[in-house]
Short mmCIF file of C-alpha atoms and ligand atoms in Angstrom, two decimals:
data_model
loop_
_atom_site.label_atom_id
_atom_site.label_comp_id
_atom_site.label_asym_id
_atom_site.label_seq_id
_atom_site.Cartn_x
_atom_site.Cartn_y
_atom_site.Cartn_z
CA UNK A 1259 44.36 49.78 80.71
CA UNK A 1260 47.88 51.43 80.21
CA UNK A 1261 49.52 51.48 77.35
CA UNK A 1262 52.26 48.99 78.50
CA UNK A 1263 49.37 46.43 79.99
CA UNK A 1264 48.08 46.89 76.69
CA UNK A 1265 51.36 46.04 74.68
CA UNK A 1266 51.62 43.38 77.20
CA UNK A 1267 47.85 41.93 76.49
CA UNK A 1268 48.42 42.02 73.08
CA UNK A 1269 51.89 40.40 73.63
CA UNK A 1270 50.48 37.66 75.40
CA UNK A 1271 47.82 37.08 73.36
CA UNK A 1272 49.41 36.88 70.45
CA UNK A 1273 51.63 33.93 71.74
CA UNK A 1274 48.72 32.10 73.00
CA UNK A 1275 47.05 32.55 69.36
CA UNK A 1276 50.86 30.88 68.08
CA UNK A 1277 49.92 28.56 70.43
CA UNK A 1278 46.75 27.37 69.90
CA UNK A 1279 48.08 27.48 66.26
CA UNK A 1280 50.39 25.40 66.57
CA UNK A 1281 48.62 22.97 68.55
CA UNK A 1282 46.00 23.05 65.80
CA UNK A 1283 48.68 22.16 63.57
CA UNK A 1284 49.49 19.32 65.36
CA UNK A 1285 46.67 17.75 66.06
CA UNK A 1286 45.69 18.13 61.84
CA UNK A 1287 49.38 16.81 61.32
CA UNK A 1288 48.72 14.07 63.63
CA UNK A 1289 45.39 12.56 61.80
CA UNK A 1290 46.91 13.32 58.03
CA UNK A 1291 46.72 10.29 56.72
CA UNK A 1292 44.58 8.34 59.27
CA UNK A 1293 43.28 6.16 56.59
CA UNK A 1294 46.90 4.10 56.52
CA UNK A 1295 48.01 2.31 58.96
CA UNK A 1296 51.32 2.52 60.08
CA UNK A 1297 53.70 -0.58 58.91
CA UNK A 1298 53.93 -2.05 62.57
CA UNK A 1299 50.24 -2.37 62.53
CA UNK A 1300 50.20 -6.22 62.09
CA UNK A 1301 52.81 -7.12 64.84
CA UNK A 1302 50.12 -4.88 67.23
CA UNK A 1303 47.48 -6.91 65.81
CA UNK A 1304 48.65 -10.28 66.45
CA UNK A 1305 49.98 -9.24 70.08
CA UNK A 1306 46.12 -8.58 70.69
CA UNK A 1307 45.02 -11.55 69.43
CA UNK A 1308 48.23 -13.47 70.70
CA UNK A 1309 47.30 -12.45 74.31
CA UNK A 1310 43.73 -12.52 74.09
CA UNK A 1311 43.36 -16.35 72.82
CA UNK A 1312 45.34 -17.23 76.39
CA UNK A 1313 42.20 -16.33 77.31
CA UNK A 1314 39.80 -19.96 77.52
CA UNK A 1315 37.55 -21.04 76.93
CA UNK A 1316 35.74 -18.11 75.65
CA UNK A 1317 32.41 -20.22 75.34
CA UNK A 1318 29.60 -17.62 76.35
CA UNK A 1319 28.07 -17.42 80.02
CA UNK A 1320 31.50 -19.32 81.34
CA UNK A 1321 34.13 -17.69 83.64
CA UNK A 1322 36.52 -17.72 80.42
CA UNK A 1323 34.25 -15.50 78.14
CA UNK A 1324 34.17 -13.07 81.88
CA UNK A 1325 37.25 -12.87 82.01
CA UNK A 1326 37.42 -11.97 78.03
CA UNK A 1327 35.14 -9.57 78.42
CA UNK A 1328 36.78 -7.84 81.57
CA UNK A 1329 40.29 -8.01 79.43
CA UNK A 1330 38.50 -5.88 76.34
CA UNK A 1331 37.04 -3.28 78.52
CA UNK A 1332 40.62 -3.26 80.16
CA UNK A 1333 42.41 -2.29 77.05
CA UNK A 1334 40.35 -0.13 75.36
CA UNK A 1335 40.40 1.87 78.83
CA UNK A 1336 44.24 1.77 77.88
CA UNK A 1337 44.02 3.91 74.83
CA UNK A 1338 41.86 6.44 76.81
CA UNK A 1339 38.83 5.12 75.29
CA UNK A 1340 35.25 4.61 77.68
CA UNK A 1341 34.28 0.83 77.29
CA UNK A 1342 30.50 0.55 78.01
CA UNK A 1343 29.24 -3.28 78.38
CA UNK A 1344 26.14 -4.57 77.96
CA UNK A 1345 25.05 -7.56 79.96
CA UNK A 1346 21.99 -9.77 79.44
CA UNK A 1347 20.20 -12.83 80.03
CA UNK A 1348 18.52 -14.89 77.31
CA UNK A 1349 16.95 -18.44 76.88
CA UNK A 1350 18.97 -21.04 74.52
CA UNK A 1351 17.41 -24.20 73.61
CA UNK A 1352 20.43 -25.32 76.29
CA UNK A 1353 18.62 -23.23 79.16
CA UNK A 1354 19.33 -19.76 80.14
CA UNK A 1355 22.51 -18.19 78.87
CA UNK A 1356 24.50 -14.64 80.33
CA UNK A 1357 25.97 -12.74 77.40
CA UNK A 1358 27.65 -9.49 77.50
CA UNK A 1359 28.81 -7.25 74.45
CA UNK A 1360 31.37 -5.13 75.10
CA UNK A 1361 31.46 -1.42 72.87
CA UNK A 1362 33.42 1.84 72.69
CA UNK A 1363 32.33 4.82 70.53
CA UNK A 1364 34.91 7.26 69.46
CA UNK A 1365 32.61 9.87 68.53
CA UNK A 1366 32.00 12.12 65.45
CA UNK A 1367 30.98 15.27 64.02
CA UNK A 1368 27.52 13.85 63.86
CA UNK A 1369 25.51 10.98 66.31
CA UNK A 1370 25.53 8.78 62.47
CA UNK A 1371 27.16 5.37 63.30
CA UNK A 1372 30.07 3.35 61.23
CA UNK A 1373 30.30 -0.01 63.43
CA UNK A 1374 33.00 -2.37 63.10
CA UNK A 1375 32.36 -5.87 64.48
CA UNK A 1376 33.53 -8.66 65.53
CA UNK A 1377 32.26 -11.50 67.95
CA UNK A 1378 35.01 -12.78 71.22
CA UNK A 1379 33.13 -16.07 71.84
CA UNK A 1380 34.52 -19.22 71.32
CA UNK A 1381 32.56 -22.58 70.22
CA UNK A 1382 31.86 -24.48 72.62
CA UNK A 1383 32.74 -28.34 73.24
CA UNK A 1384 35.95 -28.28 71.06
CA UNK A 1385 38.26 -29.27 73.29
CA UNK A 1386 40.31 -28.36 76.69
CA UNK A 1387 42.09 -24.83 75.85
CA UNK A 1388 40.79 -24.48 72.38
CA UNK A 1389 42.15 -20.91 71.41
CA UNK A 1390 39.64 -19.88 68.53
CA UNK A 1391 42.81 -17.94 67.23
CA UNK A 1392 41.08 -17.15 63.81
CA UNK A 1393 37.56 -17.62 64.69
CA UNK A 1394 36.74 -14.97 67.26
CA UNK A 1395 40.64 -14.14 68.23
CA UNK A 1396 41.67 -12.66 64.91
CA UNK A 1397 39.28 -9.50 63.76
CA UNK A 1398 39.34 -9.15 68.01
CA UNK A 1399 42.81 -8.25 67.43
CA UNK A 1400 42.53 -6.27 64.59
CA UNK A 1401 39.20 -4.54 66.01
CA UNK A 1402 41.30 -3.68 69.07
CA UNK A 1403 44.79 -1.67 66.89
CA UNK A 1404 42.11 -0.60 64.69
CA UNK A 1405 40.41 1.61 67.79
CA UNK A 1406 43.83 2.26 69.22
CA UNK A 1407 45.05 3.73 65.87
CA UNK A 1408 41.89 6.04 66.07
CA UNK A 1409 42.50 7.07 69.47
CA UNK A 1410 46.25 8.01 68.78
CA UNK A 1411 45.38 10.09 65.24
CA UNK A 1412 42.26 11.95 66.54
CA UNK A 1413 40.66 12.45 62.95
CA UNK A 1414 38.48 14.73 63.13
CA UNK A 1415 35.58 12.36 61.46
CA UNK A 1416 31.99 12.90 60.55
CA UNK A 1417 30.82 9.56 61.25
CA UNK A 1418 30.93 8.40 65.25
CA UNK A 1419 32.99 5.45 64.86
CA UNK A 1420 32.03 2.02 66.95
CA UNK A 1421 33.95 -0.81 67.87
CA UNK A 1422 31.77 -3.31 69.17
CA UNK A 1423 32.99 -6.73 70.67
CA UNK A 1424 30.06 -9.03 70.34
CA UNK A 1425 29.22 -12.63 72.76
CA UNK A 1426 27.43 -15.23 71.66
CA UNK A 1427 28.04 -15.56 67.96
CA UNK A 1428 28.37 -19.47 68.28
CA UNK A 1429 25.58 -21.09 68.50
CA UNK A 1430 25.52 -23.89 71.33
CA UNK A 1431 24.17 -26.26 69.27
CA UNK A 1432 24.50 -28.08 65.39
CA UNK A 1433 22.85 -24.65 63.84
CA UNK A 1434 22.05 -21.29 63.91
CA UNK A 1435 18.41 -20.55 65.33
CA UNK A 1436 16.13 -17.66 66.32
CA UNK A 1437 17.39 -18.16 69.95
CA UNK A 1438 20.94 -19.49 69.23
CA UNK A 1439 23.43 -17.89 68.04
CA UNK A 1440 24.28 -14.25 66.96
CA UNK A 1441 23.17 -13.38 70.28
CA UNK A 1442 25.53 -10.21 70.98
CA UNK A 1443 24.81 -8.48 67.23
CA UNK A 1444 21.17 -9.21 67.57
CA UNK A 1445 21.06 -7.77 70.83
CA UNK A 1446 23.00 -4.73 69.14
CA UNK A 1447 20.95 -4.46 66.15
CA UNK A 1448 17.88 -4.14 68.28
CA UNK A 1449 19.02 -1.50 69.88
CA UNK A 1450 20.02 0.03 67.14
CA UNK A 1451 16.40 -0.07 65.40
CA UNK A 1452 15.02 1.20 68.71
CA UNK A 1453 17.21 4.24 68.29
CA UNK A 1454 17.32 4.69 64.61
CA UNK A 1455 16.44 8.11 65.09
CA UNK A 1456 18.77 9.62 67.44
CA UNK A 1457 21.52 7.19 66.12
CA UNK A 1458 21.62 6.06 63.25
CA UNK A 1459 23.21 3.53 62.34
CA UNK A 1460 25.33 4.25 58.27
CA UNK A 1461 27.15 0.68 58.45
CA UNK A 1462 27.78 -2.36 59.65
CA UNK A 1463 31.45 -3.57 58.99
CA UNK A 1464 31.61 -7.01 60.50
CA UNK A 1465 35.16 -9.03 60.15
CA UNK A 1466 35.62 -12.75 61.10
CA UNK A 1467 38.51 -15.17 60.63
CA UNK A 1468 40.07 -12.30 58.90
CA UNK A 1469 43.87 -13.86 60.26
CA UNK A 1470 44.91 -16.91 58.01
CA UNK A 1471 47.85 -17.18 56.89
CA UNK A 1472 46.82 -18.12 53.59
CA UNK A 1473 44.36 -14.91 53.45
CA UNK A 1474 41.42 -15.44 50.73
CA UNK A 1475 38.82 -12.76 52.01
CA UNK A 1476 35.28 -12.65 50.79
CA UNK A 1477 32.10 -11.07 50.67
CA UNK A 1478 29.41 -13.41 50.92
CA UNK A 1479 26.37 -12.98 48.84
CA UNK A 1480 23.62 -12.00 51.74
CA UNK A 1481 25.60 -8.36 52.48
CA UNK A 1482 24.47 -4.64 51.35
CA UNK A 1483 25.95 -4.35 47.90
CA UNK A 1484 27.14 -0.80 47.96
CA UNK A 1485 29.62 -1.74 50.60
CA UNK A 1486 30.75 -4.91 49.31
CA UNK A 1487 31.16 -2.77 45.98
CA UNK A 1488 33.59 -0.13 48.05
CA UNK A 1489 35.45 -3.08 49.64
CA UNK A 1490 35.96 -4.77 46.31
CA UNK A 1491 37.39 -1.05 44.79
CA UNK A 1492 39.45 -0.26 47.63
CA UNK A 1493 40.44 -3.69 48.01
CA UNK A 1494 41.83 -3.38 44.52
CA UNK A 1495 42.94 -0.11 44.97
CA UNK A 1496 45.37 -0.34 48.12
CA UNK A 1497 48.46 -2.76 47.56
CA UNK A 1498 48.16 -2.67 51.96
CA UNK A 1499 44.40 -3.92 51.77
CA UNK A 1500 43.13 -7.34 51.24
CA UNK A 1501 41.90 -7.94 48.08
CA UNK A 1502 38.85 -9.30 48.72
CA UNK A 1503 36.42 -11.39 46.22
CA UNK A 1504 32.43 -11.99 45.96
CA UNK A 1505 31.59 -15.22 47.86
CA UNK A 1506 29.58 -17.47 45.97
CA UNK A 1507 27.34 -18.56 48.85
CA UNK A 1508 25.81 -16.68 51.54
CA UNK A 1509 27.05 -17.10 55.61
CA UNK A 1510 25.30 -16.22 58.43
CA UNK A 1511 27.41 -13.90 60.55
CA UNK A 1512 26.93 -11.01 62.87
CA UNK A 1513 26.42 -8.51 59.49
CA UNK A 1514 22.81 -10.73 59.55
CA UNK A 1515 21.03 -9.53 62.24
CA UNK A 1516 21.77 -5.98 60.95
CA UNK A 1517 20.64 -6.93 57.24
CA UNK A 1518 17.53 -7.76 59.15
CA UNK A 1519 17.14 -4.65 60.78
CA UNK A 1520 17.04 -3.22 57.29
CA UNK A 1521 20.79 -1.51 57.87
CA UNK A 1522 23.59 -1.48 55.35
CA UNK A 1523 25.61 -4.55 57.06
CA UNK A 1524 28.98 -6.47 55.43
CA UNK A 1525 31.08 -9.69 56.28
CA UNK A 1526 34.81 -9.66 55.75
CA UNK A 1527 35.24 -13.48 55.96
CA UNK A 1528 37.97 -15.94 54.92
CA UNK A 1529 35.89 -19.25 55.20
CA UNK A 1530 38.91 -21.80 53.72
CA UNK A 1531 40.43 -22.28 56.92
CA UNK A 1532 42.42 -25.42 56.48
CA UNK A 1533 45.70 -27.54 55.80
CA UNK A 1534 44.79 -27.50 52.17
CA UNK A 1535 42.43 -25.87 49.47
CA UNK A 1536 38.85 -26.38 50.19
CA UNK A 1537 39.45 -28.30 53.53
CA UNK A 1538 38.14 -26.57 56.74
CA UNK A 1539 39.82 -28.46 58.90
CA UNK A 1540 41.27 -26.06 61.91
CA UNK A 1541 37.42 -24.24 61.58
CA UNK A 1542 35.84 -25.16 64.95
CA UNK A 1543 39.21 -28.07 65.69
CA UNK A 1544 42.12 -27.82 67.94
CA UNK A 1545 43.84 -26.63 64.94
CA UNK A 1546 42.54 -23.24 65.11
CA UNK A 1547 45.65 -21.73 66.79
CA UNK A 1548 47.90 -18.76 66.74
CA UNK A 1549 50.67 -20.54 64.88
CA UNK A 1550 48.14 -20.39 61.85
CA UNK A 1551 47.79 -16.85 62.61
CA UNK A 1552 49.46 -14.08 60.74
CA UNK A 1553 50.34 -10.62 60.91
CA UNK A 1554 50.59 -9.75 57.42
CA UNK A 1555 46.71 -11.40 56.69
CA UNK A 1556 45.67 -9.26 60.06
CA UNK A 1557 47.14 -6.12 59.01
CA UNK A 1558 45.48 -6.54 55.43
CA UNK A 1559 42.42 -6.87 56.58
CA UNK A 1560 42.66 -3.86 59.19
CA UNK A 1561 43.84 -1.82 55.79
CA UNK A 1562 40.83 -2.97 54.14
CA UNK A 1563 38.35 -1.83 57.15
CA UNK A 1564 40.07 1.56 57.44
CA UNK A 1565 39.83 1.84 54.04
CA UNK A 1566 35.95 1.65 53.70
CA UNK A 1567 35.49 3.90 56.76
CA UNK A 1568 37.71 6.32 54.86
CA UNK A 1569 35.66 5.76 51.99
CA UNK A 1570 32.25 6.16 53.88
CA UNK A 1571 33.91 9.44 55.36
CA UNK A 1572 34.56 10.50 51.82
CA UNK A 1573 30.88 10.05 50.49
CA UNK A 1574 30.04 6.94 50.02
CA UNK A 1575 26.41 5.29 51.05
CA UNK A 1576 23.58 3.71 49.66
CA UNK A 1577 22.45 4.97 46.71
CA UNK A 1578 19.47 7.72 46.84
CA UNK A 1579 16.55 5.52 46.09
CA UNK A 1580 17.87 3.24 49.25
CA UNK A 1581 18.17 5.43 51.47
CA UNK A 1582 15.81 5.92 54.31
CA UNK A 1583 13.80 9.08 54.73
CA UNK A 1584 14.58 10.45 58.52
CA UNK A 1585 11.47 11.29 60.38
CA UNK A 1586 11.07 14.98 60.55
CA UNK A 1587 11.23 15.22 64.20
CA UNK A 1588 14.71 13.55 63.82
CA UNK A 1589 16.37 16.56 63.05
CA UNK A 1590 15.36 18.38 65.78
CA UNK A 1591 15.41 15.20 68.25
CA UNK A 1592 19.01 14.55 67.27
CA UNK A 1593 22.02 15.41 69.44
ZN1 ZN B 1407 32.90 -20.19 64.64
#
């Protein structure tokens, strides 16, 4: 090389260095702060939801909860995210039913999973166009800015980060039973256990009728405590987060079938869903519409989910004695 092609290498590789720099720069200056949403979060959040309750009925194995499931896939494809559904067949006591779960990871430094949850399905037999607005619409919405925000900051996290979209959470008849109900985070949790090794799974944020207007979230007794203890700190902590209290009773949600998998699992739930205090009368009625819908209870909520991921990011996990030993081929077996 002469001496000018060598002032000219070093020329040119200096402003590719600036350049990469500088990209570098933007990227980090782009996720600072990833853990706050920005303020126009909640209007985003209750467009999802707004246009995703036109979809009915969302009742699992019907054309409606098809269509649903082809709409998810459809805008998380959007952000420049790579939906992945999972389709099945199970038996009901009503007779065969087709369920599909629809996921996206945005993935981390490690294979280690933080899921966020929250189930599309509608009930079924409430009416012509019942909208499930808060039950099933509402943590949809906030599920979906909540992936888009990640996909627009790029953090560089050390958790891979799930969003999973779960059928079948209704059951299709009076109660909950080993073969109704829960069907999509049973499926899920399965899985997971099958591949506890090569992914495992750190937490299981589940959110449902997170979008009342008159927002009282809890944390229902039957959830892993060390998260509902990070959702009650950083629930206090944040004036943008829900402030979320301990539930005196326990629920069964999609966070059970992960309890039962032995996982840390937690249910963001506002169970008062009504015209007045302790009267649940939109839950599961016509009533449960977008006009009861709002985006300041949406957004809230969304803070508080970011917030424990943030705080999960940070550190924080089950306490040494709870945690399970890894099977020594793990380590190697792991991507
Ligand atoms: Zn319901």
């Amino acid at each position: 090389m002469r001496r000018s092609q060598a002032i000219f290498a070093a020329v040119a590789a200096s402003i590719a260095f600036a350049g990469f720099v500088g990209c570098r720069a933007e990227v980090e200056a782009r996720a600072a702060g990833w853990d706050r949403l920005p303020p126009e979060a909640g209007i985003r959040m209750l467009a999802y939801t707004s246009e995703f309750v036109k979809i009915v009925p969302r009742d699992s194995g019907t054309l409606g909860a098809a269509k649903a499931s082809k709409w998810l896939a459809q805008e998380i494809r959007r952000m420049g995210l790579e939906p992945r559904a999972d389709t099945w067949t199970e038996n009901t006591p009503f007779g065969p039913k087709t369920f599909c779960n629809i996921y996206v990871d945005i993935p981390g430094d490690t294979p280690s999973v933080v899921l966020f949850g929250s189930h599309y399905d509608t009930k079924a037999g409430i009416g012509e166009g019942f909208q499930g607005a808060n039950d099933g619409g509402s943590s949809t919405g906030v599920l979906l800015a909540l992936a888009e925000h990640l996909a627009e900051r790029k953090p560089r996290l050390r958790h891979t980060v799930r969003f999973a979209f779960f059928d079948g959470e209704e059951c299709f008849g009076d109660t909950y039973r080993d073969n109704d109900g829960l069907h999509g985070s049973r499926r899920m949790a399965a899985q997971f256990v099958r591949d506890r090794v090569e992914m495992p799974l750190v937490a299981a944020i589940v959110l449902d009728m997170v979008g009342d207007r008159d927002l009282k979230l809890e944390i229902p007794r039957n959830v892993t405590p060390w998260l509902a203890r990070i959702a009650l700190e950083e629930g206090a902590a944040r004036p943008e987060a829900a402030d979320a209290s301990l539930a005196s009773a326990i629920i069964i949600d999609d966070h059970l079938p992960f309890i039962l998998g032995r996982f840390s699992a937690i249910d963001l739930i506002d169970f008062e869903y009504g015209s007045g205090p302790g009267r649940h009368d939109y839950w599961h009625t016509m009533e449960d519409s977008i006009d009861k819908i709002s985006p300041d209870s949406l957004y809230k909520s969304g803070a508080l989910a970011l917030a424990m991921l943030a705080r999960i990011e940070a550190g924080a996990g089950p306490p040494p004695e709870q945690q399970q030993p890894r099977p020594a081929a793990a380590r190697n077996g792991a991507r």
